[in-house]
Structure formats: C-alpha cells, structure tokens
C-alpha cells in the first residue's frame, strides 16, 4: 500500500556525479521541508481533532477507572506504534501507570494464528481470548484498510470493548461502525501519517491522565 | 563547501539535525551500496529499533529497494553484533546520551569495523564515540520518543538514504584521507577489542573487524573484552572496559 509521492527520487541521476557537497545541500533542504510538513500536519491534526481526542480520552479514562485494560494492535510500523503505546501507558513519563497489552509481541501466538486460521484473524482471535466488556481496543493503520484490524474492531465491538482507531483517510476503518472513536489523519504520505498518529496517541494518553487525576480530585 | 541552508524553513527541535541527517544518510547509502547490513538497537525504546528495521526491509514506497536491516535485542546486542556483523556494516543506536550500554557498544563498534550512527533526544552527547550523531536537542526524550519527532528522524534517514542510492557516482567514492589524521594510515591508534589472551604478552584482538595478534606487553591489562588503542601491531593504551 503506498500513496507516498515519489518526487523524492530526484530526476538527475548521473553516474559521473562526484560533488557530494551539492547532494548533501539538497538532502538537507529536503529534510527541512519534510520536517516542516510533519510538524504542520501534526499541529493541524491535533487542532482539528481536539473534540474527537477529548471524547475518546474521556471514554478511555472511564474504562480504566472501571478496571479495564487496553489492547493494542497494528501491522508493520503500526505494530511498533502499538508496542510503543503499551509502553507509554504501562511506563508513563509521569502520571499513573495503566494496564495495557500488546497483541503483536508474541511470535508464538502470531505465527500460530497466522498459520492455523489466517492473518486476517490474527488480532480478532486474540480479542476473543483477552478482551472483556470494559476493556479498550486500540488499532493503528496508516491505510485504514487493514482487514485484520477491521475484524478485530468488529469482534471487540461485539464484546462491548471501547474501540479506538487511528488511521489515514480513505480506508474502511474511518467509516466502520465498529470503530467508535476514529482519529483520522489526512495525508497521502504513510510516513507523515505515522508521525501524526504518534502525536495523536501522546495527546490521548496525556488527556486520559488529566481525566484520571481530575476523577481523583487532584 | 555546503550550500547555505535557510534555517527558518523548519522550526522545532529537529531543525538543527537536518544537515547531520543528510551527511549520515549519504554515509549509509555508501555502506549499503557496498553490501552492508544495518544493525538497529534502541534499548530504552525497543519498538523504535524494530520500526527502523522494518522501514529498511519493507519500504512503504513501492519500488524502493529492500535493504538488509536487523533489530537487536538489548540483552545480547553486543554479542550478536560482534559475532554476526561484518566489517563495513552499520550500527544504528537510538537512545539518550547517558545510556551506558549504548555508549559501550558504539565505542566497541569501531573495533568491529562498523560505521556507527547515534540518533537520540535530549542533551547531546559530549565526545561521542559514534561516527555520526543526529540529535533532537532541547526536548524531553520521554516525550520526543512518543510525539512523532523521533520517528520523523528515522523516516528521513531512510528516505534520504534512498535518495543517496540514486546517485551512483557518489557511492563509489568513499571520502579519501588527505588531511593526514586518518586513523587507518597515520600515527593515531586504532581501536581494538581483546578476544583472547596468549603467552608472552600477546593477545588476539578484533581490529577493524578482523582478528589480529597484538603485542600487549606495554599496557597494564589486556583481558578479553578490554579495549586497546593499537599502533603498528602494538597496544599503546588500554581503555579497560571488559564489562560486556
């Protein structure tokens, strides 16, 4: 899946080129322009999504207060986002550690399910095993079209879990009834979407922490 | 030598790192073109180590070349790299400046013949053992590693490396040592890691990733795991450090 512009593949490909300094100047300017793009997208997405983030965080905080746990999943780079999310909730830089479980970090489970029932069910079967009404299912997909995430969200919604999705626009996740809180990033670049999903999750986590502190009268 | 860069184009903690990213990326492209494997470690944030590796192995841009990258588990990172990496490979460490295990591994990586890149956040390392340092300064690393800032840095490292690979004329030419301080051919000592102790003051050591017999009779100690500075086959200083 890719929608990333390929403009970075510079047109002047010359085998005789010897001037490394010129290329380094180009690379530096390219990096600066992408940095600006990333920062702009993150700022705009947090601004535009403020109400949605607040609603999702409020619902997540209520689940945590009720003893719920967070289950996180995704594919590829998004699997590492799921792991990073679990780490953030369990070992927060400040505030209250919260129970969270990664559905991507056990190769025995991942390969057993993929081999026996197929990769499309690799997360939904774990939701069946681990998920209880009162828990929270969080899935990351830059395309918003990953079938195994959609199946997991459908299973989670059936079981009464709170469902929170982070995705790019255009996929089925953004319009699925099974995803109660869907935070959408509007960009054609997988990388910029991924960076922005990190920013969204950090904001979600930090809002959950504020909600929990408030509930304890802090 | 370098075109002036308008620093107002990008703001934020990452802006100062753009030129360092560019230089490190061209170095990575040169190493990959020569057949290198990229070894990734992020002991404080293991998910970032895996994320870097999957970027290179399975690029998001269709048609971009799959490049060999491996994420390392912290527990046996040193043993794995010492054994499995080949001279000319790349070590990418992602950490804060004060992570002792990372500093140790980066220091040893010279003896293993690796090109090293250190990516991190917070206070910039002083006297870094890495060949390339790419740093997000003035941020809280605990937040920068979750805010998208750190991911942005290795997304760009991946992307710029691929741009570098599109410039074959620049890939063949490794920078030549013309300034007289190149560690390979001047009077400066080379980093060596002791791997075996023989008799009469001789030890076996890894120097630039190759096993060499070194005369260690002039230094106080040379135990397996110790680092030595070696000149013309003779250890001139022991840096100790057998911890790993």
Short mmCIF file of C-alpha atoms in Angstrom, two decimals:
data_model
loop_
_atom_site.label_atom_id
_atom_site.label_comp_id
_atom_site.label_asym_id
_atom_site.label_seq_id
_atom_site.Cartn_x
_atom_site.Cartn_y
_atom_site.Cartn_z
CA UNK A 1 0.00 0.00 0.00
CA UNK A 2 1.51 3.31 -0.91
CA UNK A 3 0.37 6.74 -1.80
CA UNK A 4 3.60 8.49 -0.96
CA UNK A 5 4.71 10.84 -3.71
CA UNK A 6 7.82 9.57 -5.41
CA UNK A 7 9.11 13.07 -6.10
CA UNK A 8 11.98 12.47 -3.73
CA UNK A 9 13.57 10.22 -6.32
CA UNK A 10 15.47 13.05 -7.85
CA UNK A 11 15.39 13.16 -11.65
CA UNK A 12 19.05 13.93 -12.25
CA UNK A 13 20.70 10.55 -11.92
CA UNK A 14 24.24 10.85 -13.09
CA UNK A 15 26.83 8.14 -12.80
CA UNK A 16 29.54 10.74 -13.34
CA UNK A 17 28.38 12.90 -10.48
CA UNK A 18 31.18 13.49 -7.98
CA UNK A 19 30.09 16.53 -5.97
CA UNK A 20 28.89 15.11 -2.65
CA UNK A 21 28.53 18.57 -1.12
CA UNK A 22 25.84 19.54 -3.62
CA UNK A 23 23.83 16.43 -2.83
CA UNK A 24 24.21 16.98 0.91
CA UNK A 25 22.85 20.51 0.44
CA UNK A 26 19.86 19.06 -1.44
CA UNK A 27 19.30 16.37 1.20
CA UNK A 28 19.44 18.95 3.97
CA UNK A 29 16.83 21.14 2.29
CA UNK A 30 14.68 18.08 1.60
CA UNK A 31 14.88 17.06 5.28
CA UNK A 32 13.94 20.56 6.40
CA UNK A 33 10.97 20.67 4.09
CA UNK A 34 9.71 17.27 5.33
CA UNK A 35 10.23 18.36 8.93
CA UNK A 36 8.09 21.41 8.31
CA UNK A 37 5.45 19.27 6.60
CA UNK A 38 5.40 16.80 9.50
CA UNK A 39 5.14 19.48 12.16
CA UNK A 40 2.41 21.28 10.22
CA UNK A 41 0.36 18.11 9.79
CA UNK A 42 0.70 17.15 13.45
CA UNK A 43 -0.34 20.62 14.63
CA UNK A 44 -3.29 20.80 12.22
CA UNK A 45 -4.49 17.27 13.04
CA UNK A 46 -4.38 17.86 16.80
CA UNK A 47 -6.22 21.15 16.32
CA UNK A 48 -8.89 19.74 14.01
CA UNK A 49 -9.30 16.58 16.13
CA UNK A 50 -9.45 18.28 19.51
CA UNK A 51 -13.08 17.33 20.25
CA UNK A 52 -12.65 13.78 18.99
CA UNK A 53 -9.48 13.30 21.06
CA UNK A 54 -11.22 14.61 24.15
CA UNK A 55 -14.24 12.35 23.67
CA UNK A 56 -12.06 9.28 23.09
CA UNK A 57 -9.84 10.05 26.10
CA UNK A 58 -12.84 10.61 28.35
CA UNK A 59 -14.27 7.23 27.34
CA UNK A 60 -10.87 5.56 27.81
CA UNK A 61 -10.43 7.09 31.27
CA UNK A 62 -13.87 5.78 32.27
CA UNK A 63 -12.85 2.29 31.16
CA UNK A 64 -9.57 2.44 33.09
CA UNK A 65 -11.45 3.63 36.19
CA UNK A 66 -13.74 0.63 35.81
CA UNK A 67 -10.76 -1.74 35.79
CA UNK A 68 -10.49 -2.06 32.01
CA UNK A 69 -7.27 -2.83 30.14
CA UNK A 70 -6.00 -1.51 26.84
CA UNK A 71 -5.29 -3.97 23.98
CA UNK A 72 -3.17 -2.52 21.14
CA UNK A 73 -2.52 -3.83 17.64
CA UNK A 74 -1.36 -2.86 14.13
CA UNK A 75 0.81 -4.16 11.25
CA UNK A 76 4.44 -3.35 10.41
CA UNK A 77 5.44 0.12 11.60
CA UNK A 78 1.97 0.38 13.14
CA UNK A 79 2.73 -2.76 15.16
CA UNK A 80 5.64 -0.87 16.67
CA UNK A 81 3.24 2.03 17.36
CA UNK A 82 1.02 -0.46 19.21
CA UNK A 83 4.03 -1.62 21.25
CA UNK A 84 5.06 1.98 21.90
CA UNK A 85 1.52 2.77 23.09
CA UNK A 86 1.57 -0.14 25.54
CA UNK A 87 4.93 1.08 26.81
CA UNK A 88 3.60 4.64 27.19
CA UNK A 89 0.57 3.52 29.23
CA UNK A 90 2.44 0.98 31.36
CA UNK A 91 5.56 3.03 31.97
CA UNK A 92 4.43 6.65 31.67
CA UNK A 93 6.94 9.53 31.90
CA UNK A 94 4.62 10.92 34.59
CA UNK A 95 1.18 10.18 35.99
CA UNK A 96 -0.40 6.83 36.67
CA UNK A 97 0.75 3.54 35.08
CA UNK A 98 -2.18 1.85 33.33
CA UNK A 99 -2.74 -1.77 32.28
CA UNK A 100 -2.06 -2.36 28.60
CA UNK A 101 -1.34 -5.42 26.47
CA UNK A 102 0.30 -5.62 23.03
CA UNK A 103 -1.26 -8.09 20.59
CA UNK A 104 1.83 -8.02 18.37
CA UNK A 105 4.72 -9.02 20.63
CA UNK A 106 4.39 -12.79 20.96
CA UNK A 107 5.71 -14.63 17.92
CA UNK A 108 4.26 -17.95 19.07
CA UNK A 109 0.75 -16.50 19.15
CA UNK A 110 1.20 -14.51 15.92
CA UNK A 111 2.55 -17.42 13.91
CA UNK A 112 0.14 -19.97 15.40
CA UNK A 113 -2.88 -17.86 14.45
CA UNK A 114 -1.49 -16.88 11.04
CA UNK A 115 -0.68 -20.47 10.18
CA UNK A 116 -3.87 -22.03 11.50
CA UNK A 117 -6.65 -19.50 10.87
CA UNK A 118 -5.02 -16.86 8.65
CA UNK A 119 -3.52 -13.43 9.10
CA UNK A 120 -6.90 -11.69 8.72
CA UNK A 121 -7.94 -13.14 12.08
CA UNK A 122 -4.63 -12.65 13.89
CA UNK A 123 -5.97 -9.86 16.12
CA UNK A 124 -9.66 -10.76 16.37
CA UNK A 125 -8.82 -14.19 17.79
CA UNK A 126 -6.68 -12.50 20.46
CA UNK A 127 -9.54 -10.11 21.20
CA UNK A 128 -11.70 -13.19 21.80
CA UNK A 129 -9.06 -14.60 24.13
CA UNK A 130 -8.20 -11.43 26.08
CA UNK A 131 -11.00 -8.93 25.59
CA UNK A 132 -13.72 -8.30 28.14
CA UNK A 133 -16.55 -5.79 28.13
CA UNK A 134 -14.95 -2.81 29.84
CA UNK A 135 -11.60 -3.14 28.02
CA UNK A 136 -10.31 -0.84 25.30
CA UNK A 137 -9.21 -1.93 21.79
CA UNK A 138 -6.75 0.44 20.08
CA UNK A 139 -5.65 -0.21 16.50
CA UNK A 140 -3.27 1.68 14.19
CA UNK A 141 -3.43 1.56 10.39
CA UNK A 142 -1.92 4.17 8.07
CA UNK A 143 -4.11 2.91 5.21
CA UNK A 144 -7.18 2.46 7.36
CA UNK A 145 -7.86 -0.60 5.23
CA UNK A 146 -6.13 -3.46 7.07
CA UNK A 147 -8.55 -6.39 7.13
CA UNK A 148 -7.17 -7.86 10.35
CA UNK A 149 -7.80 -4.58 12.16
CA UNK A 150 -11.35 -4.32 10.85
CA UNK A 151 -12.05 -7.90 12.01
CA UNK A 152 -10.56 -7.14 15.42
CA UNK A 153 -12.66 -3.98 15.82
CA UNK A 154 -15.82 -5.86 14.81
CA UNK A 155 -15.07 -8.57 17.37
CA UNK A 156 -14.22 -6.00 20.03
CA UNK A 157 -17.41 -4.01 19.42
CA UNK A 158 -19.49 -7.21 19.67
CA UNK A 159 -17.89 -7.94 23.04
CA UNK A 160 -18.51 -4.50 24.49
CA UNK A 161 -14.95 -3.17 24.31
CA UNK A 162 -14.41 0.52 23.67
CA UNK A 163 -12.93 0.77 20.17
CA UNK A 164 -10.41 3.47 19.23
CA UNK A 165 -8.83 3.61 15.77
CA UNK A 166 -6.00 5.77 14.43
CA UNK A 167 -5.71 5.76 10.64
CA UNK A 168 -5.18 7.57 7.38
CA UNK A 169 -8.23 8.62 5.45
CA UNK A 170 -9.86 6.73 2.61
CA UNK A 171 -9.96 3.26 4.16
CA UNK A 172 -12.84 1.27 5.64
CA UNK A 173 -11.77 1.99 9.22
CA UNK A 174 -12.74 5.66 9.01
CA UNK A 175 -16.35 4.73 8.17
CA UNK A 176 -16.72 1.49 10.14
CA UNK A 177 -19.47 1.40 12.77
CA UNK A 178 -17.27 -0.93 14.79
CA UNK A 179 -14.76 1.89 15.43
CA UNK A 180 -16.47 4.17 17.95
CA UNK A 181 -13.68 6.72 18.11
CA UNK A 182 -11.72 7.02 14.88
CA UNK A 183 -8.96 9.64 14.71
CA UNK A 184 -8.20 10.22 11.05
CA UNK A 185 -5.02 11.77 9.62
CA UNK A 186 -5.45 13.46 6.25
CA UNK A 187 -2.26 12.90 4.31
CA UNK A 188 -1.08 10.93 1.31
CA UNK A 189 2.22 10.03 2.98
CA UNK A 190 2.49 6.88 5.08
CA UNK A 191 5.39 8.42 6.99
CA UNK A 192 3.65 11.68 7.82
CA UNK A 193 0.53 9.72 8.89
CA UNK A 194 2.63 7.55 11.19
CA UNK A 195 4.35 10.54 12.81
CA UNK A 196 0.96 12.18 13.33
CA UNK A 197 -0.52 9.01 14.81
CA UNK A 198 2.26 9.14 17.41
CA UNK A 199 1.32 12.73 18.24
CA UNK A 200 -2.38 11.78 18.48
CA UNK A 201 -1.65 8.88 20.83
CA UNK A 202 0.56 11.05 23.04
CA UNK A 203 -2.27 13.60 23.24
CA UNK A 204 -4.80 10.83 24.00
CA UNK A 205 -2.58 9.44 26.74
CA UNK A 206 -1.98 12.85 28.26
CA UNK A 207 -5.72 13.67 28.22
CA UNK A 208 -6.51 10.30 29.85
CA UNK A 209 -4.01 11.14 32.59
CA UNK A 210 -5.64 14.54 33.18
CA UNK A 211 -9.07 12.91 33.32
CA UNK A 212 -7.89 10.33 35.85
CA UNK A 213 -6.23 12.99 38.01
CA UNK A 214 -9.44 15.02 37.95
CA UNK A 215 -11.52 11.98 38.93
CA UNK A 216 -9.31 11.59 41.97
CA UNK A 217 -9.77 15.25 42.83
CA UNK A 218 -6.14 16.06 42.05
CA UNK B 1 31.51 23.81 0.81
CA UNK B 2 27.85 23.28 1.59
CA UNK B 3 25.08 25.42 0.17
CA UNK B 4 23.74 27.76 2.80
CA UNK B 5 20.58 26.45 4.33
CA UNK B 6 17.72 28.66 5.39
CA UNK B 7 17.26 27.60 9.00
CA UNK B 8 13.93 29.43 9.17
CA UNK B 9 12.38 26.83 6.87
CA UNK B 10 11.94 24.32 9.67
CA UNK B 11 11.35 25.15 13.29
CA UNK B 12 11.12 22.79 16.22
CA UNK B 13 13.70 20.59 17.89
CA UNK B 14 14.52 18.65 14.74
CA UNK B 15 15.51 21.63 12.59
CA UNK B 16 19.15 21.65 13.68
CA UNK B 17 19.55 17.98 12.79
CA UNK B 18 18.79 18.32 9.07
CA UNK B 19 22.41 18.70 7.93
CA UNK B 20 23.57 15.86 10.20
CA UNK B 21 20.82 13.65 8.79
CA UNK B 22 21.95 14.47 5.26
CA UNK B 23 25.59 13.55 5.94
CA UNK B 24 24.66 10.35 7.82
CA UNK B 25 22.25 9.32 5.05
CA UNK B 26 24.90 9.61 2.35
CA UNK B 27 27.24 7.53 4.54
CA UNK B 28 24.51 4.88 4.89
CA UNK B 29 23.89 4.88 1.14
CA UNK B 30 27.61 4.32 0.55
CA UNK B 31 27.73 1.45 3.00
CA UNK B 32 24.55 -0.18 1.63
CA UNK B 33 25.91 0.15 -1.91
CA UNK B 34 28.96 -1.80 -0.72
CA UNK B 35 26.76 -4.58 0.68
CA UNK B 36 26.37 -3.54 4.32
CA UNK B 37 23.72 -4.71 6.77
CA UNK B 38 22.17 -2.18 9.16
CA UNK B 39 22.05 -3.30 12.82
CA UNK B 40 19.49 -1.33 14.85
CA UNK B 41 19.18 -1.03 18.59
CA UNK B 42 17.01 1.13 20.84
CA UNK B 43 17.44 -0.34 24.33
CA UNK B 44 15.21 2.24 26.05
CA UNK B 45 12.55 2.11 23.33
CA UNK B 46 12.71 -1.34 21.69
CA UNK B 47 9.74 -0.62 19.43
CA UNK B 48 11.77 2.10 17.70
CA UNK B 49 14.55 -0.40 16.96
CA UNK B 50 12.05 -2.68 15.26
CA UNK B 51 10.44 0.24 13.45
CA UNK B 52 13.75 1.36 11.92
CA UNK B 53 14.49 -2.17 10.72
CA UNK B 54 11.09 -2.67 9.07
CA UNK B 55 11.40 0.69 7.27
CA UNK B 56 14.53 -0.53 5.52
CA UNK B 57 13.50 -4.13 4.95
CA UNK B 58 9.97 -3.41 3.73
CA UNK B 59 9.83 0.13 2.32
CA UNK B 60 6.48 1.95 2.24
CA UNK B 61 7.28 3.35 -1.20
CA UNK B 62 6.58 0.77 -3.87
CA UNK B 63 9.63 0.01 -5.96
CA UNK B 64 12.10 1.21 -3.34
CA UNK B 65 14.82 -1.36 -2.78
CA UNK B 66 14.57 -3.64 0.25
CA UNK B 67 17.73 -3.19 2.32
CA UNK B 68 19.10 -5.57 4.96
CA UNK B 69 18.36 -4.30 8.46
CA UNK B 70 18.13 -6.23 11.74
CA UNK B 71 16.77 -5.07 15.08
CA UNK B 72 18.75 -6.23 18.09
CA UNK B 73 17.51 -7.36 21.47
CA UNK B 74 19.24 -5.43 24.19
CA UNK B 75 20.18 -8.46 26.24
CA UNK B 76 22.66 -9.81 23.70
CA UNK B 77 23.19 -6.89 21.34
CA UNK B 78 26.97 -6.74 21.85
CA UNK B 79 27.46 -10.49 21.46
CA UNK B 80 25.23 -10.63 18.40
CA UNK B 81 26.89 -7.76 16.57
CA UNK B 82 30.42 -8.90 17.45
CA UNK B 83 29.62 -12.33 16.03
CA UNK B 84 27.31 -11.64 13.11
CA UNK B 85 28.23 -8.19 11.78
CA UNK B 86 30.81 -7.95 9.01
CA UNK B 87 33.39 -5.17 8.68
CA UNK B 88 31.72 -2.33 6.78
CA UNK B 89 28.27 -2.92 8.30
CA UNK B 90 26.38 -0.12 10.04
CA UNK B 91 25.33 0.15 13.69
CA UNK B 92 22.40 2.50 14.37
CA UNK B 93 21.77 3.16 18.05
CA UNK B 94 18.72 5.08 19.22
CA UNK B 95 18.98 6.25 22.84
CA UNK B 96 19.60 9.12 25.21
CA UNK B 97 23.18 10.36 25.63
CA UNK B 98 23.52 8.88 29.13
CA UNK B 99 22.71 5.26 28.25
CA UNK B 100 25.89 3.44 29.28
CA UNK B 101 25.24 0.25 27.29
CA UNK B 102 24.81 2.23 24.08
CA UNK B 103 27.98 4.24 24.68
CA UNK B 104 29.88 0.99 25.28
CA UNK B 105 28.54 -0.64 22.12
CA UNK B 106 29.25 2.42 19.98
CA UNK B 107 32.79 2.55 21.37
CA UNK B 108 33.39 -1.12 20.54
CA UNK B 109 31.82 -0.84 17.09
CA UNK B 110 35.00 0.80 15.78
CA UNK B 111 36.99 -2.31 16.70
CA UNK B 112 34.41 -4.39 14.85
CA UNK B 113 34.90 -2.32 11.67
CA UNK B 114 31.42 -0.77 11.74
CA UNK B 115 30.19 2.66 10.71
CA UNK B 116 28.08 3.97 13.58
CA UNK B 117 25.14 6.36 13.73
CA UNK B 118 23.73 7.58 17.04
CA UNK B 119 20.21 9.00 16.97
CA UNK B 120 18.77 10.43 20.14
CA UNK B 121 16.99 13.16 22.02
CA UNK B 122 17.62 15.44 24.99
CA UNK B 123 21.12 16.53 25.98
CA UNK B 124 23.51 15.99 23.10
CA UNK B 125 26.37 13.57 23.83
CA UNK B 126 29.74 15.13 24.55
CA UNK B 127 32.69 13.37 22.94
CA UNK B 128 30.53 10.86 21.10
CA UNK B 129 32.10 7.54 20.12
CA UNK B 130 29.78 7.38 17.06
CA UNK B 131 30.85 8.33 13.53
CA UNK B 132 27.59 10.24 13.02
CA UNK B 133 25.37 11.91 15.60
CA UNK B 134 21.82 13.00 14.75
CA UNK B 135 20.20 14.66 17.74
CA UNK B 136 16.92 16.24 18.82
CA UNK B 137 18.18 18.84 21.25
CA UNK B 138 16.23 20.81 23.81
CA UNK B 139 13.43 18.26 24.20
CA UNK B 140 12.31 15.83 26.88
CA UNK B 141 13.37 12.44 25.44
CA UNK B 142 10.47 10.66 27.18
CA UNK B 143 8.05 12.79 25.15
CA UNK B 144 10.09 13.14 21.94
CA UNK B 145 10.11 9.34 21.61
CA UNK B 146 6.28 9.37 21.54
CA UNK B 147 5.43 12.67 19.84
CA UNK B 148 6.39 11.69 16.31
CA UNK B 149 9.68 13.65 16.50
CA UNK B 150 11.93 10.60 16.85
CA UNK B 151 10.04 8.59 14.21
CA UNK B 152 10.34 11.54 11.84
CA UNK B 153 14.11 11.43 12.22
CA UNK B 154 14.48 7.83 11.08
CA UNK B 155 11.83 8.18 8.41
CA UNK B 156 14.03 10.91 6.96
CA UNK B 157 17.18 8.83 7.44
CA UNK B 158 15.53 6.07 5.39
CA UNK B 159 14.26 8.44 2.73
CA UNK B 160 17.50 10.37 2.27
CA UNK B 161 19.49 7.12 2.17
CA UNK B 162 17.38 6.05 -0.79
CA UNK B 163 17.95 9.40 -2.49
CA UNK B 164 21.67 8.83 -1.96
CA UNK B 165 21.39 5.40 -3.59
CA UNK B 166 20.07 7.13 -6.73
CA UNK B 167 23.45 8.86 -7.14
CA UNK B 168 25.82 6.06 -8.14
CA UNK B 169 28.65 8.46 -8.92
CA UNK B 170 28.77 9.49 -5.27
CA UNK B 171 28.54 5.98 -3.89
CA UNK B 172 31.78 4.63 -5.28
CA UNK B 173 33.89 7.40 -3.84
CA UNK B 174 34.43 6.88 -0.15
CA UNK B 175 35.92 10.02 1.34
CA UNK B 176 39.67 9.83 0.96
CA UNK B 177 42.07 10.64 3.76
CA UNK B 178 44.05 13.62 2.59
CA UNK B 179 44.39 15.51 5.84
CA UNK B 180 46.98 13.28 7.48
CA UNK B 181 44.88 12.31 10.51
CA UNK B 182 43.12 9.29 9.04
CA UNK B 183 43.24 6.58 11.70
CA UNK B 184 43.95 3.92 9.12
CA UNK B 185 47.21 5.31 7.86
CA UNK B 186 48.53 7.91 10.28
CA UNK B 187 50.10 7.75 13.71
CA UNK B 188 46.81 7.61 15.54
CA UNK B 189 45.97 4.37 17.36
CA UNK B 190 43.22 2.09 16.16
CA UNK B 191 40.51 0.73 18.45
CA UNK B 192 40.92 -2.97 19.21
CA UNK B 193 38.89 -5.36 21.36
CA UNK B 194 40.72 -8.21 23.07
CA UNK B 195 39.13 -11.59 22.37
CA UNK B 196 41.86 -13.93 23.58
CA UNK B 197 44.99 -13.81 25.72
CA UNK B 198 48.11 -15.68 24.64
CA UNK B 199 51.54 -16.06 26.16
CA UNK B 200 54.48 -13.64 26.20
CA UNK B 201 52.24 -10.55 26.29
CA UNK B 202 50.48 -11.24 23.02
CA UNK B 203 46.71 -11.10 22.64
CA UNK B 204 44.26 -11.77 19.84
CA UNK B 205 42.10 -8.74 19.15
CA UNK B 206 39.48 -7.52 16.73
CA UNK B 207 40.84 -4.52 14.84
CA UNK B 208 38.57 -3.03 12.18
CA UNK B 209 36.54 -6.23 12.41
CA UNK B 210 39.48 -8.54 11.69
CA UNK B 211 41.40 -10.79 14.06
CA UNK B 212 44.95 -9.64 14.63
CA UNK B 213 47.70 -10.68 17.01
CA UNK B 214 48.67 -7.65 19.06
CA UNK B 215 51.69 -7.09 21.29
CA UNK B 216 50.11 -6.02 24.61
CA UNK B 217 53.29 -6.13 26.69
CA UNK B 218 53.38 -2.33 27.11
CA UNK B 219 49.90 -1.97 28.65
CA UNK B 220 48.79 -2.69 32.22
CA UNK B 221 45.95 -5.01 31.36
CA UNK B 222 44.53 -6.74 28.32
CA UNK B 223 41.73 -9.12 29.32
CA UNK B 224 39.06 -10.47 26.95
CA UNK B 225 36.58 -7.66 26.33
CA UNK B 226 39.09 -4.89 27.06
CA UNK B 227 39.57 -2.15 24.52
CA UNK B 228 43.06 -1.20 23.40
CA UNK B 229 44.49 1.50 21.20
CA UNK B 230 46.83 -0.23 18.77
CA UNK B 231 49.52 1.25 16.57
CA UNK B 232 51.54 -0.89 14.17
CA UNK B 233 50.59 -4.09 15.94
CA UNK B 234 51.47 -2.78 19.40
CA UNK B 235 48.92 -1.83 22.06
CA UNK B 236 49.85 1.65 23.30
CA UNK B 237 46.93 2.26 25.69
CA UNK B 238 44.40 0.09 27.49
CA UNK B 239 40.97 1.61 27.83
CA UNK B 240 39.71 -1.25 30.04
CA UNK B 241 36.00 -1.93 29.84
CA UNK B 242 35.68 -5.71 29.89
CA UNK B 243 32.09 -5.33 31.15
CA UNK B 244 30.45 -6.71 28.02
#
